[in-house]
CSV table of C-alpha atoms and ligand atoms in Angstrom, one decimal:
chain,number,residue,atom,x,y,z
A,1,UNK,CA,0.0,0.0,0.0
A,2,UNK,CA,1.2,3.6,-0.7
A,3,UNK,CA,1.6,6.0,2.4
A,4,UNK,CA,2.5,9.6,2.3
A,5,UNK,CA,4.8,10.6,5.1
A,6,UNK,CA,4.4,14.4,5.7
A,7,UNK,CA,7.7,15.0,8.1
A,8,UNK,CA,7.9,18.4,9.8
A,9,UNK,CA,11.5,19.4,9.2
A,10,UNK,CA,13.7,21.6,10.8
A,11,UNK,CA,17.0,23.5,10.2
A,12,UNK,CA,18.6,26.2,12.3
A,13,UNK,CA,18.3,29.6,10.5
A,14,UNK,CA,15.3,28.3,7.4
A,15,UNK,CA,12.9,27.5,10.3
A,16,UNK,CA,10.2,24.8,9.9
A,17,UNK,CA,9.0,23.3,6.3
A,18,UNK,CA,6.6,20.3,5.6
A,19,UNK,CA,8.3,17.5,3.3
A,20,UNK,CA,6.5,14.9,1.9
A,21,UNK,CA,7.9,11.1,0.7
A,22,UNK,CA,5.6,8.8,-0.7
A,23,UNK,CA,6.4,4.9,-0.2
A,24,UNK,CA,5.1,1.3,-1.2
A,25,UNK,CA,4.4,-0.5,2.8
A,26,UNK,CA,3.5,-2.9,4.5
A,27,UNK,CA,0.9,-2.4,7.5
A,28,UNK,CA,3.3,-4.4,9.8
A,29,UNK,CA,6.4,-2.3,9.0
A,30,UNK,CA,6.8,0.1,12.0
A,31,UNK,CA,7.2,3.8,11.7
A,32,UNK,CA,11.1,3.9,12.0
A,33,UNK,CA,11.4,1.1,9.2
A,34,UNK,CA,10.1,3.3,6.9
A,35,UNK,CA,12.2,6.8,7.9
A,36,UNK,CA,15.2,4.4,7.6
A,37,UNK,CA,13.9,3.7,4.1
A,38,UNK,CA,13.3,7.4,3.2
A,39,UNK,CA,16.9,8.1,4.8
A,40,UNK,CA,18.7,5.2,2.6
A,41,UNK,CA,16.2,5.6,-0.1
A,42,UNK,CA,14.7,9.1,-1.0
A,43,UNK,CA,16.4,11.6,1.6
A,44,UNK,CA,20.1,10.9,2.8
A,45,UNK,CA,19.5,14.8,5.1
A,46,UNK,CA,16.9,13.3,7.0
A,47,UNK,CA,17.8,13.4,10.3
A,48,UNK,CA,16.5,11.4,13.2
A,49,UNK,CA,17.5,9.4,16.3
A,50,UNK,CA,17.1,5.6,16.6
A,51,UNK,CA,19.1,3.1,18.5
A,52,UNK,CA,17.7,-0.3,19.5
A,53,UNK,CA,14.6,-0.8,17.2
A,54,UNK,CA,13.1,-3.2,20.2
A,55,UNK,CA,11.1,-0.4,22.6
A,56,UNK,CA,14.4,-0.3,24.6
A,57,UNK,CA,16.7,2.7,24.6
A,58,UNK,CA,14.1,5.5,24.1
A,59,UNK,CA,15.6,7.0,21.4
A,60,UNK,CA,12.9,7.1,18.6
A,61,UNK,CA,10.6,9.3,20.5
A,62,UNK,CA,8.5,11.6,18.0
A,63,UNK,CA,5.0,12.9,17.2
A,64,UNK,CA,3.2,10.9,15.1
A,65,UNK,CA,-0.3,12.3,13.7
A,66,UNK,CA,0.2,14.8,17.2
A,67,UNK,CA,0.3,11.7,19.2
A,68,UNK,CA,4.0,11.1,21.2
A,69,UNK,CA,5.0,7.8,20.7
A,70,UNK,CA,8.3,5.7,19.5
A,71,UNK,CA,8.8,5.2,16.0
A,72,UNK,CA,10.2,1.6,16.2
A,73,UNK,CA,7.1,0.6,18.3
A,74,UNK,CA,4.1,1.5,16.1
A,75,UNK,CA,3.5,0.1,13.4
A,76,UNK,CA,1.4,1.5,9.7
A,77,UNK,CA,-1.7,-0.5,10.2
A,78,UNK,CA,-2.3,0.1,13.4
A,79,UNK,CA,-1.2,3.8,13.3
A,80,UNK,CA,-3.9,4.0,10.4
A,81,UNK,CA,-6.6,2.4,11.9
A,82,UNK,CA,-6.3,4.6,15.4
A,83,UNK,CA,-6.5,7.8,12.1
A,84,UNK,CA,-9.7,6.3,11.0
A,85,UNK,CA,-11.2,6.3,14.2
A,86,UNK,CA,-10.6,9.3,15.1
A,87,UNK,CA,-10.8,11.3,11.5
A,88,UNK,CA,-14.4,12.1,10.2
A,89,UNK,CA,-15.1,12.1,6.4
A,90,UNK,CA,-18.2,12.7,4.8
A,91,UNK,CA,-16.4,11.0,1.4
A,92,UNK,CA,-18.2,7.6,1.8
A,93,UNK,CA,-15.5,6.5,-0.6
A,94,UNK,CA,-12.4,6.9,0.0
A,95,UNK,CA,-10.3,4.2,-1.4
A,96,UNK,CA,-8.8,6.1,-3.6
A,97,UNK,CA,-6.8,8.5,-1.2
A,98,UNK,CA,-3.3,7.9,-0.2
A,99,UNK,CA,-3.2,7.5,3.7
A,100,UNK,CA,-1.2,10.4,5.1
A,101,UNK,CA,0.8,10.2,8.3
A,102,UNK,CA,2.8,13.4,9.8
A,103,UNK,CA,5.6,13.2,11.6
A,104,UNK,CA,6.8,15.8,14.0
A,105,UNK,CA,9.5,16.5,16.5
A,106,UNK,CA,9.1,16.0,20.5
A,107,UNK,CA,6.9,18.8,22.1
A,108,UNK,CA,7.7,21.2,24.9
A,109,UNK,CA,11.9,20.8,24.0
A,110,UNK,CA,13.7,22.8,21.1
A,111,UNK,CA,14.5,21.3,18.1
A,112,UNK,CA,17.6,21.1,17.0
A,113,UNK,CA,17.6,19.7,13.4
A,114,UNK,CA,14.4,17.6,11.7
A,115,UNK,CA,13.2,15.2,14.1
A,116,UNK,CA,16.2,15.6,16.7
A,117,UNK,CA,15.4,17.9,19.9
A,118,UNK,CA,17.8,19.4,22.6
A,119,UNK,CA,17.1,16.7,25.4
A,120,UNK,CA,18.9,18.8,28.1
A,121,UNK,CA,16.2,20.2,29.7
A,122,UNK,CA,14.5,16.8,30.0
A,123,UNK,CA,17.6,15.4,31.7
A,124,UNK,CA,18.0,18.7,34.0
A,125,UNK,CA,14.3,18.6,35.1
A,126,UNK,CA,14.9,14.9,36.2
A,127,UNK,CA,18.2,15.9,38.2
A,128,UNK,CA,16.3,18.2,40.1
A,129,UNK,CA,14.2,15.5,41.9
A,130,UNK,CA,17.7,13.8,43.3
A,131,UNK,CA,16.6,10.8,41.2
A,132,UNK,CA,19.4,8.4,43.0
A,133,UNK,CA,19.3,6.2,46.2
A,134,UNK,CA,20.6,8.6,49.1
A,135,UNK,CA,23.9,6.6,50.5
A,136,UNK,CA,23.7,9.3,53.4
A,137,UNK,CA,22.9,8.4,57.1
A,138,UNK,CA,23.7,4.6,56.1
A,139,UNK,CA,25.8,2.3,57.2
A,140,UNK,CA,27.0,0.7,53.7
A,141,UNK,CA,26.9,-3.0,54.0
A,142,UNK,CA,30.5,-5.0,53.2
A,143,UNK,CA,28.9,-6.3,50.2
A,144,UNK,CA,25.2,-5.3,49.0
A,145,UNK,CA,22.2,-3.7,49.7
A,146,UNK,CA,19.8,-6.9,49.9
A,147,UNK,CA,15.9,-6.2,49.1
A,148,UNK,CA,13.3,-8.7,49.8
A,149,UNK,CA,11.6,-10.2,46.5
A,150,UNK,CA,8.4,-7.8,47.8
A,151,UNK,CA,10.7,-4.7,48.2
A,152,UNK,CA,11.5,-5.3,45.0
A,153,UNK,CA,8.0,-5.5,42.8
A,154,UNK,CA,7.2,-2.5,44.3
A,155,UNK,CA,9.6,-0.5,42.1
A,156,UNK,CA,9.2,-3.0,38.6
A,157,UNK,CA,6.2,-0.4,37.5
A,158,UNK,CA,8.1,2.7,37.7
A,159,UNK,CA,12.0,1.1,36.9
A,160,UNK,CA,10.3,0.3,33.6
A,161,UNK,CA,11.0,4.3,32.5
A,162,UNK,CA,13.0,4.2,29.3
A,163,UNK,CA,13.4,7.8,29.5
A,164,UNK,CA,11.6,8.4,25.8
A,165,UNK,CA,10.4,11.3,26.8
A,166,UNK,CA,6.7,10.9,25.0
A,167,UNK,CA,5.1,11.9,28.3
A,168,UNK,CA,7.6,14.9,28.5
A,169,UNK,CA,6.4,16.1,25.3
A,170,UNK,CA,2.7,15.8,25.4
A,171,UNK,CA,2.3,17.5,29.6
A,172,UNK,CA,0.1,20.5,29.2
A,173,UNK,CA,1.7,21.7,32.5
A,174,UNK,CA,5.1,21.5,31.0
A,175,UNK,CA,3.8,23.2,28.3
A,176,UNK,CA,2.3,26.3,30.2
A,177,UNK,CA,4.5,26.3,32.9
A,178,UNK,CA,8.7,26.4,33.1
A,179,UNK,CA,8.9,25.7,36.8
A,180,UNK,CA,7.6,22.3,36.4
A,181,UNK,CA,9.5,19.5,36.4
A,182,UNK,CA,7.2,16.9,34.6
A,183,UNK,CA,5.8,13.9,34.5
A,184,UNK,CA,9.2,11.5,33.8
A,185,UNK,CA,10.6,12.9,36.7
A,186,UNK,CA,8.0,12.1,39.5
A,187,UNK,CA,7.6,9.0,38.2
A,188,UNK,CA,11.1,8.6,39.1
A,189,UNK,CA,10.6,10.4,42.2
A,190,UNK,CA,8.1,7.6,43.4
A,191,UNK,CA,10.3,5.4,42.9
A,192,UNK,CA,12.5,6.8,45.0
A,193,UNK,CA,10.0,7.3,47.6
A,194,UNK,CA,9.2,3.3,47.2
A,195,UNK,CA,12.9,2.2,47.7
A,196,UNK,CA,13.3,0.6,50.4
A,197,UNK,CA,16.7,1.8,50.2
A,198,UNK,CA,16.8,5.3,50.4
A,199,UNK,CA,16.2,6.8,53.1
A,200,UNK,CA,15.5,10.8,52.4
A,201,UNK,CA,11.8,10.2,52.0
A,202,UNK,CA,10.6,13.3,54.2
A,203,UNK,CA,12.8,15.5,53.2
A,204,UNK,CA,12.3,14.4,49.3
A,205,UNK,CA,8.2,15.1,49.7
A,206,UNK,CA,9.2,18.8,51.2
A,207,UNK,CA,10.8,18.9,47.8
A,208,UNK,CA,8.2,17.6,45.6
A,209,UNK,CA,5.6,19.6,47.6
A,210,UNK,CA,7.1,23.1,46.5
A,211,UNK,CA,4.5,25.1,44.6
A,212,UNK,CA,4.3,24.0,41.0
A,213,UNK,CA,7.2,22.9,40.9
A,214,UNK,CA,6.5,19.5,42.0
A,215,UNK,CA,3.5,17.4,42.5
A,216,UNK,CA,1.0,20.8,42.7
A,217,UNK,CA,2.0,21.4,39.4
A,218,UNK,CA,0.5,18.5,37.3
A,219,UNK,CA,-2.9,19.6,36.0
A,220,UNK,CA,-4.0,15.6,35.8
A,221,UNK,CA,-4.6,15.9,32.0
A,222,UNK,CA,-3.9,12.0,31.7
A,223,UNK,CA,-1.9,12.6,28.9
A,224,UNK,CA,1.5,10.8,30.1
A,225,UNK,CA,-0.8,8.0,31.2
A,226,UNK,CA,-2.1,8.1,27.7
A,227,UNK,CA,1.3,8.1,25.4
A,228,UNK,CA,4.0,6.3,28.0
A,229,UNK,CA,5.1,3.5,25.7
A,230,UNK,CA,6.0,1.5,29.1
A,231,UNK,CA,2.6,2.2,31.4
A,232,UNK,CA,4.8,3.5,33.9
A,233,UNK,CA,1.9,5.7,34.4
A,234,UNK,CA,3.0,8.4,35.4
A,235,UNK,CA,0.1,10.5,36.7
A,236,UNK,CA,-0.7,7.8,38.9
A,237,UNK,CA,2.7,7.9,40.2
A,238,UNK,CA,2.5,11.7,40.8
A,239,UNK,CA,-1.1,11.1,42.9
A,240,UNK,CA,0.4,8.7,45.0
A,241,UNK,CA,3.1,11.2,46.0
A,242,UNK,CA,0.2,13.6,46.4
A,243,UNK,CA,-1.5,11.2,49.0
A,244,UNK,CA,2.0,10.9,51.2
A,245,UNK,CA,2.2,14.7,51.2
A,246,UNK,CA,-1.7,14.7,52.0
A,247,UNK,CA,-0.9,12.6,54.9
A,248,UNK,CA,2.1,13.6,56.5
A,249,UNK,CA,2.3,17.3,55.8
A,250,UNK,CA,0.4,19.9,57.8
A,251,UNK,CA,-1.7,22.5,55.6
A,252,UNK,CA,1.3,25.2,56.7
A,253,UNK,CA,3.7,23.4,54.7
A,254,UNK,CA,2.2,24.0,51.7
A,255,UNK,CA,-0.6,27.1,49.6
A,256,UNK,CA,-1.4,23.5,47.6
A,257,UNK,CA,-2.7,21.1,51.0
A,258,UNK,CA,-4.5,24.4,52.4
A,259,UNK,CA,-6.2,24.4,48.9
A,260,UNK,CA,-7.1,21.1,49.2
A,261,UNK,CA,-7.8,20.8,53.0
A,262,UNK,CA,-10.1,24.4,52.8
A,263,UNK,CA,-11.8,23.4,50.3
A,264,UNK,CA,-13.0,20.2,52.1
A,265,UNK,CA,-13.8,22.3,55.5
A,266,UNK,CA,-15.8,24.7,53.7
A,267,UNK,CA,-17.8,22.3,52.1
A,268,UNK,CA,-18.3,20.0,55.2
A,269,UNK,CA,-19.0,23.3,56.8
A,270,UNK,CA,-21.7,24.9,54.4
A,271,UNK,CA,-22.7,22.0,51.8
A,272,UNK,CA,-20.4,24.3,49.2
A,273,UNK,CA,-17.8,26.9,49.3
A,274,UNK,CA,-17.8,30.0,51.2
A,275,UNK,CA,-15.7,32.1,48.4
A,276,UNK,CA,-15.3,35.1,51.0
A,277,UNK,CA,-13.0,32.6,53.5
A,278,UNK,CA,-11.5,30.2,50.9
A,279,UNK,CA,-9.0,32.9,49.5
A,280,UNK,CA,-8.0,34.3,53.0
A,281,UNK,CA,-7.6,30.8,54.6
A,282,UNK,CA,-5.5,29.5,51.4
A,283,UNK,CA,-3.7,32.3,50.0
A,284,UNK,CA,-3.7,34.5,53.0
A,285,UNK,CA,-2.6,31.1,55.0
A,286,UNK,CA,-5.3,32.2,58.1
A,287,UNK,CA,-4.4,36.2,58.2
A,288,UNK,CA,-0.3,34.7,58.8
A,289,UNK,CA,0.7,35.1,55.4
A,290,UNK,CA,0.8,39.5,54.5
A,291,UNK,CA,2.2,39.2,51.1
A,292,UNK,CA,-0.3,36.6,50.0
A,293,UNK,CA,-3.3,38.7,51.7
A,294,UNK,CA,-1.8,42.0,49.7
A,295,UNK,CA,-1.7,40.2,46.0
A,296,UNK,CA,-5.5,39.1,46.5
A,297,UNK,CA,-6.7,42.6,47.5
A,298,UNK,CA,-6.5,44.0,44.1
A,299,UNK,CA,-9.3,41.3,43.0
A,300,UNK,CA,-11.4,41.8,46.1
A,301,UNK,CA,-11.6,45.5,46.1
A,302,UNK,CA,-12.3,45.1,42.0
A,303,UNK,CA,-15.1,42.8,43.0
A,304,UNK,CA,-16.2,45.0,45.9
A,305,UNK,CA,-16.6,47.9,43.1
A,306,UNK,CA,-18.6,45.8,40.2
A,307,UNK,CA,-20.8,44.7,43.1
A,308,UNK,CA,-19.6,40.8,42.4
A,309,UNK,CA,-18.0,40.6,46.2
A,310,UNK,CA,-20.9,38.2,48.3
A,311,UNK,CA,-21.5,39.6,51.9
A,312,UNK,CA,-23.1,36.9,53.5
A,313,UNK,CA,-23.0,33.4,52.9
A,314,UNK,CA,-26.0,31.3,52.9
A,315,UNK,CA,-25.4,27.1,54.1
A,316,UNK,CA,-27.0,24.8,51.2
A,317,UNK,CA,-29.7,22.7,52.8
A,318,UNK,CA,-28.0,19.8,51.7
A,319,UNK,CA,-25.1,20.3,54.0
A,320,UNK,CA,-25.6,17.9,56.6
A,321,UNK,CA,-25.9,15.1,53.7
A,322,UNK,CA,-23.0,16.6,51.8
A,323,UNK,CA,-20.5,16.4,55.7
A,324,UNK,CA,-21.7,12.5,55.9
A,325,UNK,CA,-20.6,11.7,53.3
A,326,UNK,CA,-17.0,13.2,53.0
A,327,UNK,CA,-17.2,12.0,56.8
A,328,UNK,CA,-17.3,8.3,55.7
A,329,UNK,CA,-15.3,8.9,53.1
A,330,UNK,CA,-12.4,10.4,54.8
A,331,UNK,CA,-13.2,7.3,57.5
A,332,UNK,CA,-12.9,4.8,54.8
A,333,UNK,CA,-9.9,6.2,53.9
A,334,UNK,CA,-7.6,6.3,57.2
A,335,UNK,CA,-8.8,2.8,57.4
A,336,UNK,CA,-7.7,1.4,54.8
A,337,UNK,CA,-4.1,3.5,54.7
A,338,UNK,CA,-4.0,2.4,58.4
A,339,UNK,CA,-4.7,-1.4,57.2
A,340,UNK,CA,-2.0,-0.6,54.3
A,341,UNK,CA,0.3,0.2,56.7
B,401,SF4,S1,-1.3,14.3,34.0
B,401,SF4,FE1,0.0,15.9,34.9
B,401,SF4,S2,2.1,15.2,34.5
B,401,SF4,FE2,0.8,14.0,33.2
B,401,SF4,S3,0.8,15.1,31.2
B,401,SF4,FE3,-1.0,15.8,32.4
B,401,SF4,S4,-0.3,17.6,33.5
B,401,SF4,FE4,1.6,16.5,32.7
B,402,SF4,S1,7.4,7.6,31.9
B,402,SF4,FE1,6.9,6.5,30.0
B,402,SF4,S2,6.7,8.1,28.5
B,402,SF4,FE2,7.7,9.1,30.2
B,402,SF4,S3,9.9,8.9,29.8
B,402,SF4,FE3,9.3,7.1,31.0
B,402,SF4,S4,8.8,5.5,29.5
B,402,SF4,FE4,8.8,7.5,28.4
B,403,FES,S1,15.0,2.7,18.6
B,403,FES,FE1,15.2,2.2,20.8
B,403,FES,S2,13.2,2.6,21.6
B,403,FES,FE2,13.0,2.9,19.4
């Protein structure tokens, strides 16, 4: 079958261009087979990384039809029957047209020629969550550290991280914001946490638990979940983190607990949210934090003037339904942590 391969190209100082490359495939050949065949046969500039062709090394990572993925690991047929499910046409024939796939570099890291991107910032944002077993405050056994066949499997989910960088690329948080350190990285972070080897656990959730930074920062788009080759899962990685900050930090540690513990107070307390208290008690931290209280007063006195600000605050009738049941939910919960534990 013929497929057109539209490949978004790159060069430093011509900017982007689109190039297309027709070629006779196969469904089973996988997307890298055929960029090696429009390198050896069409197009000898194409550039491109690759490395193992076996879902291994995490070299071949690339957008394909706006999807992150690894070139050696999807294949045409299956890459075209995901297009036609999600492509409408109102063309109830179309055997005739040439099935198109494009091909585009990473997201969310610069491009430095065709479908090659500057990986540093990938690799600096996972140094920043101290992604190695801390040797400090141990005694360092005359021959190995020895784990249990159970403290083990708990770290086979997230040691499975080839480092592709496919969830890297599609985070809308990394996107929109620099600060954050994305989803690769706290999935290696839980890992951390889960070895029973380190030992810098509290002071490594401080860490993860600074603004957006960390943990706060992931806007639980599912999208790393969606596109991680090796379902490391990595926003399931980042809740779990969330939960062991939940638990063991107060809601001074953090503006992100106090949003989260607020919010559940004021609605146990009035059935919904009592807008007038919520910013004072999470951005003002209580009437302790001055700086917070000053950069919210610019919006309250702007709602005071338009007549939006609420004076009173009325309780919805279903609030004593509403507290039972984050009552037994939050009871259900510190059981079953307690029984985890
Ligand atoms: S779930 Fe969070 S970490 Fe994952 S892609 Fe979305 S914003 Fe990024
Ligand atoms: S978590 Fe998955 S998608 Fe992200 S770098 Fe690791 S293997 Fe790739
Ligand atoms: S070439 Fe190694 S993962 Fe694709």
């Amino acid at each position: 079958m013929e497929v057109i391969f539209k490949v978004i190209r790159y060069q430093d100082n011509h900017g982007s261009s689109v190039q297309s490359y027709t070629l006779n495939v196969e469904p089973a050949n996988t997307v890298l087979d055929c960029l090696n065949r429009i390198k050896w046969e069409l197009d000898g500039s194409l550039a491109f990384r690759k490395n193992c062709r076996n879902t291994i090394c995490g070299s071949c990572g690339m957008k394909i039809n706006g999807r992150s993925a690894l070139a050696c690991k999807e294949n045409i047929g299956s890459e075209l029957s995901r297009l036609s499910k999600i492509s409408y046409s109102s063309d109830s024939d179309n055997s005739e047209i040439i099935p198109e796939i494009i091909i585009a570099p990473l997201g969310n890291l610069p491009v430095i020629k065709d479908l090659i991107v500057d990986m540093n910032p990938f690799w600096d944002n996972l140094e920043a969550v101290q992604p190695y077993v801390s040797t400090d405050a141990r005694n360092i056994p005359e021959r190995e550290f020895l784990q249990t066949p159970e403290q083990r499997s708990l770290l086979n989910q997230t040691g499975n991280c080839i480092m592709c960088g496919a969830c890297y690329s599609q985070c809308n948080a990394r996107e929109v914001n620099p600060d954050f350190v994305g989803p690769h990285a706290l999935a290696k972070a839980q890992r951390m946490i889960l070895d029973s080897r380190d030992t810098d656990t509290n002071s490594r959730l401080d860490q993860y638990n600074h603004e957006t930074k960390g943990v706060w920062g992931c806007t639980r788009c599912y999208m790393c979940n969606e596109v991680c080759p090796m379902e490391v899962e990595p926003m399931e990685q980042i809740s779990k983190i969330k939960q062991q900050i939940l638990q063991q930090k107060d809601d001074s540690s953090s503006r992100a607990i106090r949003h989260r513990k607020v919010l559940i107070d004021l609605v146990k307390e009035g059935g919904w949210i009592d807008e007038r208290k919520f910013g004072l008690m999470v951005i003002g931290n209580y009437f302790r934090d001055v700086k917070g209280l000053l950069s919210i007063a610019p919006l309250g006195l702007r709602m005071l003037a338009t007549g939006k600000f609420p004076f009173s605050f009325e309780a919805s009738e279903g609030t004593e339904v509403v507290a039972n049941l984050i009552n037994s939910v939050q009871l259900e919960t510190k059981s079953s942590s307690s029984l985890a534990n």
